[in-house]
Coordinates of C-alpha atoms in Angstrom, one line a residue:
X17 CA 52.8 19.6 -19.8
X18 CA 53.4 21.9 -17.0
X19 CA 51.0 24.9 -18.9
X20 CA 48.5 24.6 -21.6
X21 CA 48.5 27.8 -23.4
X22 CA 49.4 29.9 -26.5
X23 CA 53.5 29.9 -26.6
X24 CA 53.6 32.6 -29.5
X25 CA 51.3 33.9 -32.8
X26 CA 53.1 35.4 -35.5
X27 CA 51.5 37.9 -38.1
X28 CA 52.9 39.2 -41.2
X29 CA 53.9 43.2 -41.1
X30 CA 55.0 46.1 -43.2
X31 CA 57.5 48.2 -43.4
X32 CA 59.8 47.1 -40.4
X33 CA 60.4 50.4 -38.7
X34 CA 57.2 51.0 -38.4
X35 CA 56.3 48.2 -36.7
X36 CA 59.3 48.2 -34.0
X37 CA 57.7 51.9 -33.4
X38 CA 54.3 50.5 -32.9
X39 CA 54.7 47.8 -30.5
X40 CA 57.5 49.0 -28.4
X41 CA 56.8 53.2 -28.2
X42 CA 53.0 53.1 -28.3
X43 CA 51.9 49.8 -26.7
X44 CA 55.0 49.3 -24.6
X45 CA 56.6 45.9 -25.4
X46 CA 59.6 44.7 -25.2
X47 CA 62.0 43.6 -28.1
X48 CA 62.6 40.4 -26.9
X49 CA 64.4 39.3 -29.6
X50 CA 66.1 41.1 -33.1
X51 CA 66.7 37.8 -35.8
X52 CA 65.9 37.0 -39.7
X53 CA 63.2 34.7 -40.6
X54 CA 65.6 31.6 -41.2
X55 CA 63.8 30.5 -44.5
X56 CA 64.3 34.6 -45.7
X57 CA 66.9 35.7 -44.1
X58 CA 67.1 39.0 -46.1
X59 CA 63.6 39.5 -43.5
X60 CA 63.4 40.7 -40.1
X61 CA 62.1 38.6 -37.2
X62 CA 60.6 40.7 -34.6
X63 CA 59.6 39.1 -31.3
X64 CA 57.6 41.4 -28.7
X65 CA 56.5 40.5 -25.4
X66 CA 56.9 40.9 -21.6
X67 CA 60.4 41.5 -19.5
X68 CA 61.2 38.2 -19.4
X69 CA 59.8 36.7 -23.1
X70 CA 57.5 34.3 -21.4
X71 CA 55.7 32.1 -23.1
X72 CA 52.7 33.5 -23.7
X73 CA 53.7 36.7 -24.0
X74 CA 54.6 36.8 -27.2
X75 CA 53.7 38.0 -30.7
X76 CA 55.9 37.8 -33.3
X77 CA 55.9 39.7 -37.1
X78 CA 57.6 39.0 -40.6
X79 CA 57.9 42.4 -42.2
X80 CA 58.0 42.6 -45.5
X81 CA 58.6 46.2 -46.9
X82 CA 55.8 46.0 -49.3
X83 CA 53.7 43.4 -48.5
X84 CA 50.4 44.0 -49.3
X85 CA 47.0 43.7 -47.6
X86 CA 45.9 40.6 -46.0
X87 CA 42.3 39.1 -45.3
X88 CA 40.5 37.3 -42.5
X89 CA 38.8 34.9 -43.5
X90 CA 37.9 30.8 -42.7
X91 CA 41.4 29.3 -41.8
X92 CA 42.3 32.6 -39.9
X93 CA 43.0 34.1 -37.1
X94 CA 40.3 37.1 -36.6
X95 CA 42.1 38.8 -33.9
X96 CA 44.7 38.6 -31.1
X97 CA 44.5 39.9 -27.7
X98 CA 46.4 40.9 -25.2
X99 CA 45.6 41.2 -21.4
X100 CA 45.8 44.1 -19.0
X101 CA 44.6 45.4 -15.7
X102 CA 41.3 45.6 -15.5
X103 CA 41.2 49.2 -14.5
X104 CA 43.8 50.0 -17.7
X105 CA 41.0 50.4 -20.0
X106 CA 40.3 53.9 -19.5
X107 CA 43.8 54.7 -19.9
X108 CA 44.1 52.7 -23.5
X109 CA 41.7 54.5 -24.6
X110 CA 42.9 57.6 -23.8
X111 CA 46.5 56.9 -25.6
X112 CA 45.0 55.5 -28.7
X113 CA 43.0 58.7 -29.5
X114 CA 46.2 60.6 -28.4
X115 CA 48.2 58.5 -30.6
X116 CA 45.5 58.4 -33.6
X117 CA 45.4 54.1 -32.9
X118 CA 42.5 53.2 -35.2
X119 CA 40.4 51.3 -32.2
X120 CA 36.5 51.1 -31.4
X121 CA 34.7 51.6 -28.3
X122 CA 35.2 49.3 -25.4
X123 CA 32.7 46.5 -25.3
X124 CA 31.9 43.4 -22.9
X125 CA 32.7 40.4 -24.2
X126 CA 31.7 37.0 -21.4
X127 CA 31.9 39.5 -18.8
X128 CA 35.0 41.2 -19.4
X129 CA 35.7 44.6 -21.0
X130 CA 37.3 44.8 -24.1
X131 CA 38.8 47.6 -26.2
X132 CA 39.2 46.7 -30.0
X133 CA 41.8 48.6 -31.6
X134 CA 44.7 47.9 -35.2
X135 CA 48.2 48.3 -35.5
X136 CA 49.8 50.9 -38.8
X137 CA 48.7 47.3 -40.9
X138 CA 45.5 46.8 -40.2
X139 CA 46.4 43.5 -38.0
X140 CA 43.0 43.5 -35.6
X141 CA 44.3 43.5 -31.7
X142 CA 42.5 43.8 -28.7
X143 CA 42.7 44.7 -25.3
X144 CA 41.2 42.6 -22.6
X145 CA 40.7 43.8 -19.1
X146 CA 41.1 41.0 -16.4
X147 CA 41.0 41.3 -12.6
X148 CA 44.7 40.8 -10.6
X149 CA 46.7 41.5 -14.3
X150 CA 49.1 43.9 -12.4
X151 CA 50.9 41.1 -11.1
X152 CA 51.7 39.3 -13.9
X153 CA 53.2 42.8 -15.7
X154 CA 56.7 43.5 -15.3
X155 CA 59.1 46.8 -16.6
X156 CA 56.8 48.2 -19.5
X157 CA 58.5 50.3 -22.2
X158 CA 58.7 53.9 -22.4
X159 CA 55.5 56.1 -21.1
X160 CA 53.4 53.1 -20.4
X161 CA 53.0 53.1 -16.2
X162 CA 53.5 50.1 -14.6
X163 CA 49.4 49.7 -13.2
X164 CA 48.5 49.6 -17.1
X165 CA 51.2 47.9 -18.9
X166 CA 50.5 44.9 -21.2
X167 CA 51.2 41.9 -19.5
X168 CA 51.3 39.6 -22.5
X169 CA 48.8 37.9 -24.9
X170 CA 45.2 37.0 -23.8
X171 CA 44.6 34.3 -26.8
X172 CA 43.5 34.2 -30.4
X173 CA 39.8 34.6 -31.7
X174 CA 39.7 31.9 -34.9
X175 CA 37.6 31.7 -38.3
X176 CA 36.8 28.4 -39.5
X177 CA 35.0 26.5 -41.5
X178 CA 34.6 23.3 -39.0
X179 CA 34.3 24.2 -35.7
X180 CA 33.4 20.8 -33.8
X181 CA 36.8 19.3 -34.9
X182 CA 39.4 22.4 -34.6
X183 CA 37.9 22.2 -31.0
X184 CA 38.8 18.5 -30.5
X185 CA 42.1 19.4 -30.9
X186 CA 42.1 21.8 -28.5
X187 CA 40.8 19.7 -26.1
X188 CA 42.4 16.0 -26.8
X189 CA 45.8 17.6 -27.9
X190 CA 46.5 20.9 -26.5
X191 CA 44.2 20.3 -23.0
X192 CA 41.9 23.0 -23.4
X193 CA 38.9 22.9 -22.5
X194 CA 35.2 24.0 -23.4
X195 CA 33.7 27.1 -21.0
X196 CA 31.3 28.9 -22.7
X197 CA 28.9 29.1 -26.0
X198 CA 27.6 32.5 -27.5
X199 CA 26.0 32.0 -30.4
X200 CA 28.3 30.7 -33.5
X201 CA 31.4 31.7 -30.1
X202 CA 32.8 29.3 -28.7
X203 CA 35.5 29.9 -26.1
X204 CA 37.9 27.3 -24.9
X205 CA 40.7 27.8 -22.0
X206 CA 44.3 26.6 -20.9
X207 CA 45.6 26.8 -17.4
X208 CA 48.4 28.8 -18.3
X209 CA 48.8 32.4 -17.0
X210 CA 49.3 34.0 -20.1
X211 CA 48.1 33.3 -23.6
X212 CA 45.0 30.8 -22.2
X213 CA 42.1 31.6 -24.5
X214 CA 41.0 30.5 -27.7
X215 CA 37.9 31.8 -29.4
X216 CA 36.4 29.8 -32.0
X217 CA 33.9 31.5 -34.9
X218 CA 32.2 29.3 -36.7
X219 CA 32.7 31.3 -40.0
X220 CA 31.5 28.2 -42.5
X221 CA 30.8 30.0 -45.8
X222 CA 32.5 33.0 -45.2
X223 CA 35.4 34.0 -47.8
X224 CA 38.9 32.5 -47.0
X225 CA 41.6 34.0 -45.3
X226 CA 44.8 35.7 -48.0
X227 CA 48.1 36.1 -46.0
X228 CA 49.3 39.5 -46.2
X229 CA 50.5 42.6 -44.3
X230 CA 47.9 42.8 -41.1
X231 CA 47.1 39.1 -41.1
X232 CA 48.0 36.1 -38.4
X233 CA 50.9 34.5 -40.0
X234 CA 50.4 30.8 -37.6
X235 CA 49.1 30.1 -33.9
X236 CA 52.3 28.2 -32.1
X237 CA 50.7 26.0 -28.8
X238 CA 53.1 25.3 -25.5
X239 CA 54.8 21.8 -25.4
X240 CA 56.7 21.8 -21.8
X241 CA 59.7 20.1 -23.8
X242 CA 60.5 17.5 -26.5
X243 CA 58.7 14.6 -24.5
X244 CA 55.5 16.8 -24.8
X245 CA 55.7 17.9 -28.0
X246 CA 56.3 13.7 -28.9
X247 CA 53.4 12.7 -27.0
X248 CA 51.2 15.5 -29.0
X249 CA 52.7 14.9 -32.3
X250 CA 51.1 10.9 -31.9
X251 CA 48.2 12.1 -30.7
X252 CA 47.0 13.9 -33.4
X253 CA 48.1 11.1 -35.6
X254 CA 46.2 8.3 -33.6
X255 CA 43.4 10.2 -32.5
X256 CA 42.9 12.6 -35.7
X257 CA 44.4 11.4 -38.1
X258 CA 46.7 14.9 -39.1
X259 CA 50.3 14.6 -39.3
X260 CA 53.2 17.0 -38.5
X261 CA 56.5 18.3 -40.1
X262 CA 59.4 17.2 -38.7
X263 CA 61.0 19.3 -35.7
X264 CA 62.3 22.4 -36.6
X265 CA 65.0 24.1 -34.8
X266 CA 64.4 27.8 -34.3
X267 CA 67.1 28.7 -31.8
X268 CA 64.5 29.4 -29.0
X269 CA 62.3 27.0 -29.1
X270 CA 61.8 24.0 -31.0
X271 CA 59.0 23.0 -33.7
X272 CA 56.4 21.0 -35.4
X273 CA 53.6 22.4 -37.9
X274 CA 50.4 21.4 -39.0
X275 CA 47.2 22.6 -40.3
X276 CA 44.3 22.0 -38.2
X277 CA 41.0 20.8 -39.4
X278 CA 39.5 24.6 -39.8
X279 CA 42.7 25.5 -41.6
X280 CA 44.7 27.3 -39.6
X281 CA 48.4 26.8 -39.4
X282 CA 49.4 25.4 -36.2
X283 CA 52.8 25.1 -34.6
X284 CA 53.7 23.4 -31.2
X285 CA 56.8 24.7 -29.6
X286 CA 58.5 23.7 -26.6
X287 CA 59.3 26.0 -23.9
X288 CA 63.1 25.6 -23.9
X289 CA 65.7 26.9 -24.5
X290 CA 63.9 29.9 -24.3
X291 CA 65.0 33.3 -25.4
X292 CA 67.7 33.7 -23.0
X293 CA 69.8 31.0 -24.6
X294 CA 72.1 33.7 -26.5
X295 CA 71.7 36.9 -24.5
X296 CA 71.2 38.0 -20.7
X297 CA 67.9 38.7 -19.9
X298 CA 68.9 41.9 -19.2
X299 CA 70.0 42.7 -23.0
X300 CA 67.4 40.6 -24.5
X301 CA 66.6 42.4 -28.6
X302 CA 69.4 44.7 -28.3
X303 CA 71.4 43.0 -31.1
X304 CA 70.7 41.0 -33.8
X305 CA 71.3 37.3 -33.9
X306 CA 71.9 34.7 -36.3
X307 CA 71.5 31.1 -36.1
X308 CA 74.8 29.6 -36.6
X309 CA 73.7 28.2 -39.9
X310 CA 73.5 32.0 -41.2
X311 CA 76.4 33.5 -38.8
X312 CA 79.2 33.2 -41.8
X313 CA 76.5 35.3 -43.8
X314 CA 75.9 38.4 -41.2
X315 CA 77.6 41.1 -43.2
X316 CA 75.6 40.5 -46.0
X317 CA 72.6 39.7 -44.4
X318 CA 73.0 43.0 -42.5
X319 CA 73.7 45.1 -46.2
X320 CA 70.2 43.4 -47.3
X321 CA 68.3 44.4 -43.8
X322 CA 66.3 47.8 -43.6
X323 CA 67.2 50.7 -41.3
X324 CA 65.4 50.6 -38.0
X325 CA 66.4 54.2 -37.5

C-alpha cells in the first residue's frame, strides 16, 4: 500500500441542515459528495473534506433528524482531528468565539498546539497545528483564507478497553507504527500525508460507548486497491484471528468491516474509484447521487429527503 493512513471516519449527525451549515460555512469544507446511506436511503450521506476529496481528508455524517445524544465511551472514538497551519490557531480561535463554536483553550498535546472545540451535536473535534500544513490546503470554502484553511483530518483519538491488541492491528495490519507513550496515550503513525495519527486511550473500566447524534459512527483505514485490502483481510485472520464482511460496494470506494479487539468498528477501504467516478472534480457535492441500485427510486427518495435550504 502506497499510504498508510485514515481514508475516512464517519459520525452520526442531527438535523441535516445544520450540519451542511457547520462544516461547509463555519469550518470551510468542501461537499465532496451529496448521497443516501445505501442501507437508509430515506438518510442523507454527507462527505466533507478537501478540494480534491483525498483520502484522508474526509469525514463523513449520517443525519438523522432526531437522533438523540450519543456517548464516548470504551469501543469509541473520543475525538477527531483535523490539521491546519501551524500559525492558524490564533485565527480558529478567534472564529469560534465569533461564531459561538463551543471549544476550549488551546493546549500542547506531544509538542503540537491543539485547540479542542464541538460541532451543533456535540461530536468532539479538534484542531491540530502542524508545521508546512499550507501546502497540503487547497480552495477553502467561503470566509476561511487560504494560510488557515483545514487541510483535511489529522487522525482519531480511541477509547478502549484493550489497548496492547487494538495496537497490533495497527501495526501488523494497517503499518502503523508506535512513536510515543504518555501515560494511559499511546500514539501510533502512518506515512500518509493526511489522516496519519491514531491515539489510543486505554479507557479499561470506563462506561461503553452508545451511538447517537455527536458520536463516531466507524474509523475506515486506506487499502491502495483490492489487492491490498485482500492481503489485509488474511492478515487479520492468520495473524489475529478477526474476520471481515464481505466487500461492500459503496460507489467510491470499496469495503470490508470489522470490529477490532477494543471494539471499535473498523472499515478498510480502497482508494479507488475515488469520488470523481460520477462527477468532475470541479462539481464534486453539487448534486445528489444515487447508486444505480437506488436510481429507479430518486423521486421518492428525494420526497422523503429533508430540505437543505
Amino acid at each position: 500500500m502506497a499510504d498508510h493512513g485514515i481514508h475516512h471516519v464517519t459520525a452520526i449527525a442531527g438535523p441535516a441542515r445544520k450540519n451542511l451549515e457547520f462544516y461547509t460555512r463555519v469550518l470551510g469544507l468542501r461537499l465532496v459528495k451529496k448521497t443516501v446511506n445505501f442501507d437508509d436511503p430515506g438518510t442523507y450521506h454527507f462527505y466533507y473534506g478537501n478540494s480534491s476529496g483525498d483520502p484522508g481528508s474526509i469525514l463523513t455524517f449520517f443525519p438523522w433528524e432526531h437522533a438523540a445524544p450519543g456517548r464516548a465511551g470504551v469501543g469509541s472514538a473520543q475525538e477527531t482531528s483535523f490539521r491546519v497551519p501551524e500559525s492558524a490557531i490564533g485565527f480558529w480561535t478567534h472564529r469560534f468565539l465569533e461564531k459561538g463554536v463551543e471549544h476550549a483553550a488551546p493546549e500542547k498535546r506531544f509538542g503540537r498546539s491543539v485547540l479542542p472545540f464541538k460541532d451543533p451535536d456535540g461530536t468532539s473535534l479538534a484542531l491540530v497545528g502542524v508545521p508546512g500544513t499550507g501546502a497540503e490546503t487547497a480552495d477553502p470554502e467561503g470566509e476561511i483564507p487560504q494560510d488557515a484553511a483545514i487541510a483535511g483530518l489529522e487522525g482519531v483519538t480511541l477509547l478502549v478497553g484493550d489497548a496492547p491488541r487494538t495496537g497490533a492491528i495497527l501495526t501488523d495490519v494497517f503499518g502503523f507504527h508506535e512513536t510515543v507513550r504518555d501515560g494511559s496515550l499511546v500514539r501510533y503513525r502512518g506515512d500518509a500525508g493526511l489522516g496519519s495519527t491514531v491515539d489510543i486511550r486505554d479507557a479499561k473500566g470506563f462506561l461503553p460507548g452508545r451511538l447517537g447524534a455527536g458520536s463516531v459512527h466507524h474509523v475506515a483505514f486506506r487499502a491502495a486497491d483490492d489487492a491490498a485490502q485482500e492481503a489485509m483481510v488474511k492478515r487479520l485472520a492468520e495473524h489475529h484471528g478477526i474476520r471481515t464482511t464481505e466487500q461492500k460496494d459503496r460507489n467510491y470506494f470499496r469495503s470490508v468491516y470489522f470490529r477490532e479487539p477494543g471494539g471499535v468498528l473498523f472499515e478498510i477501504a480502497t482508494d479507488q474509484p475515488g469520488f470523481t467516478a460520477d462527477e468532475l472534480k470541479e462539481r464534486l457535492g453539487q448534486e445528489l447521487k444515487l447508486p444505480p441500485f437506488l436510481e429507479g427510486h430518486r423521486t421518492e427518495i428525494e420526497g422523503v429527503l429533508p430540505a437543505l435550504s
